Amino acid sequence: MGVEICVEGLTKSFGHQVIWQDVSLTLPAGEVSVMLGPSGTGKSVFLKTLVGLLKPERGSITIQGRDITKLREHDLYEVRKLFGVLFQDGALFGSMNLYDNIAFPLREHTRKSESEIRRIVLEKMDMVGLIGAEGKLPGEISGGMRKRAGLARALVLDPEIILFDEPDSGLDPVRVAYLNQLIVDLNAQIDATFLIVTHDIASARQVPDNIGLLFRRELVMFGPRDQLLTSDEPVVRQFLNGRMQGPIGMAEEKDAAQVEQELAEIGDTTDPQHLTPRLLPSPGITRPPRWQAIAEREDEVARA
Ligand SMILES: Nc1ncnc2c1ncn2[C@@H]1O[C@H](COP(=O)(O)OP(=O)(O)O)[C@@H](O)[C@H]1O
Ligand SMILES: [Mg+2]
């Protein structure tokens, strides 16, 4: 079913540099959430903190009733098995073919037989559309295929939670569209909890159930997709519309008066009638019950 992750009052610093502070949010079990934010706001640091690779200074991360920030290394090792992570570059071993890359976590963390491993690896490669590419080296395939291979590897231990660090970076718009559909389909099929860090506004609008935005060392907002997409918060509007006008500057923050003037000049509205439609699972994929609730909620917002 996927598990819920409850983050409360989380703060992460490196030395004197505070990356973000007092971050609180709940990733609902089985849902897809997206975390947006300008470069360098600590999105990757957030993912690494969730899997326990980095220790926060304050706050808690509760998964299945346990605060994982307080666990010792041995227990953390067990908790990490709940996670599948797709790192930014796919993080494949360059000298291993795709089959061995994808089989790696099974050989490392389980005592499964090679025939059982073969069944699982081929099943996951099929899910991400990589059948036939077993013998290819990462250097011989496209960026999009490398992402999908990284995803297959993230799936082999049947994770309850999957974290994606900029899965769309370096891909052309068509490959991004295919990857987004794959993410939506996988979520409907395996029903794990998904968190996707991305810069891609089009993806953020169509794919998730929930959206969060990190800015100026804070989590500005986190909530249901339609709530963020219709928000009046200037920074949320600027980011979701990919505009220069707003609080986010080229290199630094702008002053409040300038921001107000810019926003008055563009005079945009947040019109629920024009909410970007959500990407649905492909035909033939059984939709989990929450899809009905999502459709109803979005109808309600559109009518409001
Ligand atoms: N291990 C580390 N030690 C010190 N500083 C780090 C470390 N990892 C990340 N940072 C710093 O944290 C900030 C946020 O980085 P990152 O999470 O990669 O941003 P994003 O993914 O949002 O682009 C950056 O200023 C980066 O230099
Ligand atoms: Mg990053």
Tab-separated table of C-alpha atoms and ligand atoms in Angstrom:
chain	number	residue	atom	x	y	z
A	1	MET	CA	0.000	0.000	0.000
A	2	GLY	CA	2.984	2.330	0.488
A	3	VAL	CA	3.718	3.943	3.816
A	4	GLU	CA	3.158	7.435	5.169
A	5	ILE	CA	6.159	9.622	5.954
A	6	CYS	CA	5.626	12.275	8.565
A	7	VAL	CA	8.250	15.027	8.741
A	8	GLU	CA	8.090	17.458	11.660
A	9	GLY	CA	10.189	20.529	12.379
A	10	LEU	CA	13.114	19.263	10.326
A	11	THR	CA	16.228	21.454	10.125
A	12	LYS	CA	19.435	20.707	8.222
A	13	SER	CA	22.657	22.715	8.307
A	14	PHE	CA	26.195	22.207	7.128
A	15	GLY	CA	28.392	24.073	9.616
A	16	HIS	CA	26.909	27.559	9.879
A	17	GLN	CA	24.970	27.247	6.630
A	18	VAL	CA	21.310	26.477	7.287
A	19	ILE	CA	19.962	24.611	4.236
A	20	TRP	CA	16.324	24.588	5.344
A	21	GLN	CA	14.607	24.866	8.694
A	22	ASP	CA	11.435	23.781	10.428
A	23	VAL	CA	10.172	21.703	7.502
A	24	SER	CA	6.944	19.864	8.321
A	25	LEU	CA	4.907	17.805	5.877
A	26	THR	CA	3.222	14.442	5.519
A	27	LEU	CA	3.702	12.360	2.404
A	28	PRO	CA	0.436	10.413	2.272
A	29	ALA	CA	0.750	6.649	1.800
A	30	GLY	CA	0.571	5.576	-1.826
A	31	GLU	CA	0.345	9.102	-3.223
A	32	VAL	CA	2.713	10.956	-5.552
A	33	SER	CA	4.232	14.152	-4.180
A	34	VAL	CA	6.513	16.599	-5.971
A	35	MET	CA	9.059	18.883	-4.307
A	36	LEU	CA	9.910	21.999	-6.282
A	37	GLY	CA	12.463	24.659	-5.559
A	38	PRO	CA	15.142	26.800	-7.202
A	39	SER	CA	18.583	25.211	-7.610
A	40	GLY	CA	20.559	24.976	-4.422
A	41	THR	CA	17.561	25.125	-2.068
A	42	GLY	CA	18.418	21.715	-0.660
A	43	LYS	CA	16.056	19.388	-2.505
A	44	SER	CA	18.694	16.678	-2.898
A	45	VAL	CA	19.730	17.213	0.719
A	46	PHE	CA	16.082	16.660	1.689
A	47	LEU	CA	15.939	13.309	-0.138
A	48	LYS	CA	19.227	12.203	1.407
A	49	THR	CA	17.925	13.159	4.847
A	50	LEU	CA	14.759	11.115	4.309
A	51	VAL	CA	16.747	7.958	3.558
A	52	GLY	CA	19.023	8.577	6.523
A	53	LEU	CA	22.165	9.365	4.525
A	54	LEU	CA	22.312	12.794	6.205
A	55	LYS	CA	21.440	13.587	9.826
A	56	PRO	CA	19.192	16.588	10.523
A	57	GLU	CA	20.028	18.895	13.450
A	58	ARG	CA	16.423	19.069	14.638
A	59	GLY	CA	13.059	17.492	13.993
A	60	SER	CA	11.749	14.027	13.262
A	61	ILE	CA	10.952	11.744	10.332
A	62	THR	CA	8.374	9.164	11.336
A	63	ILE	CA	7.895	6.040	9.243
A	64	GLN	CA	5.832	3.101	10.525
A	65	GLY	CA	5.809	4.599	14.013
A	66	ARG	CA	9.583	5.025	14.263
A	67	ASP	CA	11.532	8.276	14.197
A	68	ILE	CA	14.299	7.311	11.788
A	69	THR	CA	16.494	10.270	12.754
A	70	LYS	CA	17.029	8.572	16.123
A	71	LEU	CA	17.911	5.120	14.827
A	72	ARG	CA	21.299	3.508	15.115
A	73	GLU	CA	23.108	2.438	11.968
A	74	HIS	CA	21.965	-1.190	12.184
A	75	ASP	CA	18.257	-0.295	12.431
A	76	LEU	CA	18.640	2.393	9.798
A	77	TYR	CA	19.926	-0.299	7.446
A	78	GLU	CA	16.583	-2.088	7.822
A	79	VAL	CA	14.599	1.118	7.266
A	80	ARG	CA	16.565	1.887	4.106
A	81	LYS	CA	15.204	-1.289	2.555
A	82	LEU	CA	11.802	0.423	2.464
A	83	PHE	CA	13.233	2.952	0.022
A	84	GLY	CA	13.991	2.809	-3.667
A	85	VAL	CA	15.995	5.800	-4.841
A	86	LEU	CA	16.489	7.046	-8.370
A	87	PHE	CA	19.470	9.367	-8.112
A	88	GLN	CA	19.948	12.240	-10.532
A	89	ASP	CA	22.429	10.504	-12.845
A	90	GLY	CA	20.865	7.049	-12.548
A	91	ALA	CA	23.984	6.090	-10.561
A	92	LEU	CA	24.621	2.937	-12.580
A	93	PHE	CA	27.927	1.062	-12.482
A	94	GLY	CA	29.591	1.892	-15.792
A	95	SER	CA	31.370	-1.428	-16.184
A	96	MET	CA	28.298	-3.591	-15.512
A	97	ASN	CA	25.620	-4.359	-18.053
A	98	LEU	CA	22.028	-3.356	-17.294
A	99	TYR	CA	21.071	-6.839	-16.113
A	100	ASP	CA	23.850	-6.926	-13.521
A	101	ASN	CA	23.207	-3.319	-12.484
A	102	ILE	CA	19.553	-4.083	-11.829
A	103	ALA	CA	20.345	-7.408	-10.145
A	104	PHE	CA	22.914	-5.737	-7.863
A	105	PRO	CA	20.639	-4.860	-4.888
A	106	LEU	CA	19.170	-8.384	-4.925
A	107	ARG	CA	22.612	-10.001	-4.873
A	108	GLU	CA	23.764	-7.560	-2.198
A	109	HIS	CA	20.763	-7.552	0.153
A	110	THR	CA	19.000	-10.885	-0.314
A	111	ARG	CA	19.828	-14.593	-0.488
A	112	LYS	CA	17.680	-15.209	-3.513
A	113	SER	CA	18.786	-17.808	-6.065
A	114	GLU	CA	20.023	-16.666	-9.469
A	115	SER	CA	16.867	-18.036	-11.094
A	116	GLU	CA	14.674	-16.050	-8.707
A	117	ILE	CA	16.843	-12.968	-9.319
A	118	ARG	CA	16.437	-13.473	-13.056
A	119	ARG	CA	12.644	-13.550	-12.733
A	120	ILE	CA	12.587	-10.310	-10.700
A	121	VAL	CA	15.102	-8.449	-12.877
A	122	LEU	CA	13.237	-9.301	-16.078
A	123	GLU	CA	9.894	-8.385	-14.488
A	124	LYS	CA	11.185	-4.920	-13.495
A	125	MET	CA	12.930	-4.401	-16.835
A	126	ASP	CA	9.617	-5.205	-18.499
A	127	MET	CA	7.803	-2.675	-16.284
A	128	VAL	CA	10.109	0.125	-17.417
A	129	GLY	CA	10.227	-0.993	-21.062
A	130	LEU	CA	13.821	-2.251	-21.172
A	131	ILE	CA	13.357	-5.858	-22.275
A	132	GLY	CA	16.063	-6.721	-24.781
A	133	ALA	CA	18.599	-4.272	-23.361
A	134	GLU	CA	19.921	-6.620	-20.645
A	135	GLY	CA	23.413	-6.867	-22.134
A	136	LYS	CA	23.918	-3.147	-22.819
A	137	LEU	CA	26.420	-1.090	-20.854
A	138	PRO	CA	25.196	2.226	-19.374
A	139	GLY	CA	27.552	4.087	-21.718
A	140	GLU	CA	25.935	2.535	-24.783
A	141	ILE	CA	22.383	3.726	-24.148
A	142	SER	CA	20.496	7.042	-24.098
A	143	GLY	CA	19.940	9.178	-21.008
A	144	GLY	CA	16.266	8.218	-20.973
A	145	MET	CA	17.132	4.509	-20.954
A	146	ARG	CA	19.656	5.067	-18.164
A	147	LYS	CA	16.929	6.707	-16.057
A	148	ARG	CA	14.629	3.781	-16.691
A	149	ALA	CA	17.398	1.326	-15.790
A	150	GLY	CA	17.976	3.271	-12.552
A	151	LEU	CA	14.252	3.058	-11.918
A	152	ALA	CA	14.179	-0.709	-12.518
A	153	ARG	CA	17.028	-1.049	-10.038
A	154	ALA	CA	15.121	1.078	-7.516
A	155	LEU	CA	12.168	-1.310	-7.881
A	156	VAL	CA	13.835	-4.709	-7.365
A	157	LEU	CA	13.535	-4.782	-3.580
A	158	ASP	CA	9.812	-3.894	-3.801
A	159	PRO	CA	10.143	-0.549	-2.009
A	160	GLU	CA	7.303	1.061	-0.068
A	161	ILE	CA	8.715	4.503	-0.862
A	162	ILE	CA	10.384	5.676	-4.079
A	163	LEU	CA	12.392	8.879	-4.213
A	164	PHE	CA	13.235	10.449	-7.578
A	165	ASP	CA	15.915	13.136	-7.799
A	166	GLU	CA	15.220	15.200	-10.922
A	167	PRO	CA	14.230	12.215	-13.059
A	168	ASP	CA	13.553	14.561	-15.987
A	169	SER	CA	16.898	16.395	-15.963
A	170	GLY	CA	18.785	16.086	-19.233
A	171	LEU	CA	15.834	14.545	-21.088
A	172	ASP	CA	14.046	16.068	-24.064
A	173	PRO	CA	10.345	16.989	-23.643
A	174	VAL	CA	9.108	13.829	-25.348
A	175	ARG	CA	11.244	11.588	-23.127
A	176	VAL	CA	9.990	13.556	-20.111
A	177	ALA	CA	6.388	12.912	-21.203
A	178	TYR	CA	7.076	9.155	-21.491
A	179	LEU	CA	8.836	9.111	-18.140
A	180	ASN	CA	5.942	10.945	-16.462
A	181	GLN	CA	3.473	8.434	-17.857
A	182	LEU	CA	5.721	5.626	-16.629
A	183	ILE	CA	5.801	7.171	-13.145
A	184	VAL	CA	1.992	7.523	-13.033
A	185	ASP	CA	1.534	3.954	-14.308
A	186	LEU	CA	4.051	2.519	-11.837
A	187	ASN	CA	2.368	4.321	-8.976
A	188	ALA	CA	-0.990	2.851	-9.978
A	189	GLN	CA	0.551	-0.630	-10.310
A	190	ILE	CA	2.777	-0.901	-7.259
A	191	ASP	CA	1.070	1.614	-5.006
A	192	ALA	CA	4.211	2.789	-3.221
A	193	THR	CA	4.596	6.322	-1.844
A	194	PHE	CA	6.417	8.524	-4.392
A	195	LEU	CA	8.402	11.718	-3.853
A	196	ILE	CA	9.768	13.428	-6.947
A	197	VAL	CA	12.178	16.336	-6.863
A	198	THR	CA	11.983	18.285	-10.088
A	199	HIS	CA	12.451	21.626	-11.808
A	200	ASP	CA	10.040	20.748	-14.548
A	201	ILE	CA	6.889	22.786	-14.094
A	202	ALA	CA	4.868	20.858	-16.664
A	203	SER	CA	5.615	17.620	-14.800
A	204	ALA	CA	4.837	19.217	-11.451
A	205	ARG	CA	1.455	20.341	-12.754
A	206	GLN	CA	0.375	17.004	-14.223
A	207	VAL	CA	1.909	14.155	-12.257
A	208	PRO	CA	1.503	14.521	-8.490
A	209	ASP	CA	-1.258	14.381	-5.912
A	210	ASN	CA	0.660	16.881	-3.766
A	211	ILE	CA	3.144	19.667	-4.401
A	212	GLY	CA	5.654	21.327	-2.091
A	213	LEU	CA	7.925	24.287	-2.682
A	214	LEU	CA	11.234	24.964	-0.941
A	215	PHE	CA	12.379	28.581	-1.033
A	216	ARG	CA	14.581	30.761	1.167
A	217	ARG	CA	15.385	27.933	3.558
A	218	GLU	CA	11.727	27.232	4.211
A	219	LEU	CA	9.031	24.936	2.940
A	220	VAL	CA	6.772	27.703	1.582
A	221	MET	CA	3.836	25.406	1.016
A	222	PHE	CA	2.920	21.755	0.789
A	223	GLY	CA	-0.514	20.463	-0.093
A	224	PRO	CA	-2.817	18.924	-2.666
A	225	ARG	CA	-1.938	19.697	-6.293
A	226	ASP	CA	-5.017	21.810	-6.972
A	227	GLN	CA	-4.389	23.886	-3.843
A	228	LEU	CA	-0.888	24.830	-5.000
A	229	LEU	CA	-1.945	25.377	-8.589
A	230	THR	CA	-4.607	27.865	-7.500
A	231	SER	CA	-2.532	29.488	-4.733
A	232	ASP	CA	-2.196	33.270	-4.468
A	233	GLU	CA	1.221	32.985	-2.800
A	234	PRO	CA	3.543	35.098	-5.033
A	235	VAL	CA	6.499	32.710	-4.889
A	236	VAL	CA	4.288	29.711	-5.683
A	237	ARG	CA	2.756	31.536	-8.638
A	238	GLN	CA	6.128	32.655	-9.912
A	239	PHE	CA	7.602	29.191	-9.745
A	240	LEU	CA	4.625	27.318	-11.195
A	241	ASN	CA	4.446	29.788	-14.081
A	242	GLY	CA	8.202	29.932	-14.680
A	243	ARG	CA	8.263	33.739	-14.620
A	244	MET	CA	10.909	36.336	-13.907
A	245	GLN	CA	8.344	38.509	-12.117
A	246	GLY	CA	8.098	37.587	-8.441
A	247	PRO	CA	10.176	37.104	-5.315
A	248	ILE	CA	12.738	34.751	-6.905
A	249	GLY	CA	15.579	36.726	-8.503
A	250	MET	CA	18.402	35.715	-10.828
A	251	ALA	CA	21.001	35.470	-8.110
A	252	GLU	CA	19.372	36.822	-5.007
A	253	GLU	CA	16.079	37.767	-3.487
A	254	LYS	CA	14.329	40.907	-4.677
A	255	ASP	CA	12.913	43.563	-2.390
A	256	ALA	CA	9.229	43.474	-1.534
A	257	ALA	CA	8.256	46.717	-3.290
A	258	GLN	CA	9.738	45.568	-6.594
A	259	VAL	CA	7.951	42.236	-6.337
A	260	GLU	CA	4.623	43.919	-5.680
A	261	GLN	CA	5.058	46.208	-8.658
A	262	GLU	CA	5.997	43.318	-10.960
A	263	LEU	CA	3.026	41.246	-9.882
A	264	ALA	CA	0.651	44.187	-10.340
A	265	GLU	CA	2.013	44.647	-13.866
A	266	ILE	CA	1.418	41.064	-14.999
A	267	GLY	CA	-1.974	41.062	-13.227
A	268	ASP	CA	-2.468	37.307	-13.542
A	269	THR	CA	-5.214	35.323	-11.883
A	270	THR	CA	-5.321	31.812	-10.505
A	271	ASP	CA	-8.270	30.402	-12.339
A	272	PRO	CA	-9.463	26.985	-11.144
A	273	GLN	CA	-11.356	26.544	-14.437
A	274	HIS	CA	-8.024	26.229	-16.176
A	275	LEU	CA	-6.410	23.759	-13.833
A	276	THR	CA	-3.991	21.547	-15.790
A	277	PRO	CA	-5.595	18.099	-16.064
A	278	ARG	CA	-3.926	15.307	-14.176
A	279	LEU	CA	-2.108	12.611	-16.064
A	280	LEU	CA	-4.143	9.392	-15.778
A	281	PRO	CA	-2.760	5.853	-15.714
A	282	SER	CA	-2.567	4.259	-19.186
A	283	PRO	CA	-5.599	2.315	-20.432
A	284	GLY	CA	-5.622	-1.204	-19.033
A	285	ILE	CA	-3.979	-0.256	-15.745
A	286	THR	CA	-6.352	-0.682	-12.828
A	287	ARG	CA	-6.718	2.599	-10.993
A	288	PRO	CA	-6.405	2.583	-7.217
A	289	PRO	CA	-9.490	3.846	-5.332
A	290	ARG	CA	-7.990	7.253	-4.656
A	291	TRP	CA	-8.277	8.176	-8.336
A	292	GLN	CA	-12.042	8.456	-7.949
A	293	ALA	CA	-11.604	10.776	-4.958
A	294	ILE	CA	-9.056	12.860	-6.878
A	295	ALA	CA	-11.444	13.280	-9.811
A	296	GLU	CA	-14.249	14.370	-7.465
A	297	ARG	CA	-12.063	16.813	-5.574
A	298	GLU	CA	-10.840	18.405	-8.788
A	299	ASP	CA	-14.396	18.757	-10.068
A	300	GLU	CA	-15.265	20.512	-6.839
A	301	VAL	CA	-12.348	22.938	-7.166
A	302	ALA	CA	-13.277	23.651	-10.776
A	303	ARG	CA	-16.851	24.460	-9.768
A	304	ALA	CA	-15.854	26.672	-6.814
B	1	LIG	N1	27.570	17.064	1.991
B	1	LIG	C1	27.483	18.402	1.946
B	1	LIG	N2	28.304	19.173	2.687
B	1	LIG	C2	28.193	20.521	2.679
B	1	LIG	N3	27.297	21.222	1.946
B	1	LIG	C3	26.449	20.500	1.182
B	1	LIG	C4	26.493	19.061	1.139
B	1	LIG	N4	25.521	18.640	0.301
B	1	LIG	C5	24.893	19.750	-0.159
B	1	LIG	N5	25.456	20.881	0.370
B	1	LIG	C6	25.004	22.250	0.118
B	1	LIG	O1	23.613	22.313	0.356
B	1	LIG	C7	22.978	23.214	-0.530
B	1	LIG	C8	21.790	22.543	-1.199
B	1	LIG	O2	22.250	21.556	-2.091
B	1	LIG	P1	21.280	20.587	-2.912
B	1	LIG	O3	20.443	19.795	-1.988
B	1	LIG	O4	22.151	19.805	-3.828
B	1	LIG	O5	20.362	21.612	-3.725
B	1	LIG	P2	19.292	21.280	-4.871
B	1	LIG	O6	19.197	19.791	-4.997
B	1	LIG	O7	18.007	21.912	-4.413
B	1	LIG	O8	19.787	21.953	-6.112
B	1	LIG	C9	24.049	23.687	-1.503
B	1	LIG	O9	24.477	24.955	-1.096
B	1	LIG	C10	25.162	22.657	-1.323
B	1	LIG	O10	26.393	23.241	-1.560
B	2	MG	MG	19.644	18.459	-6.500
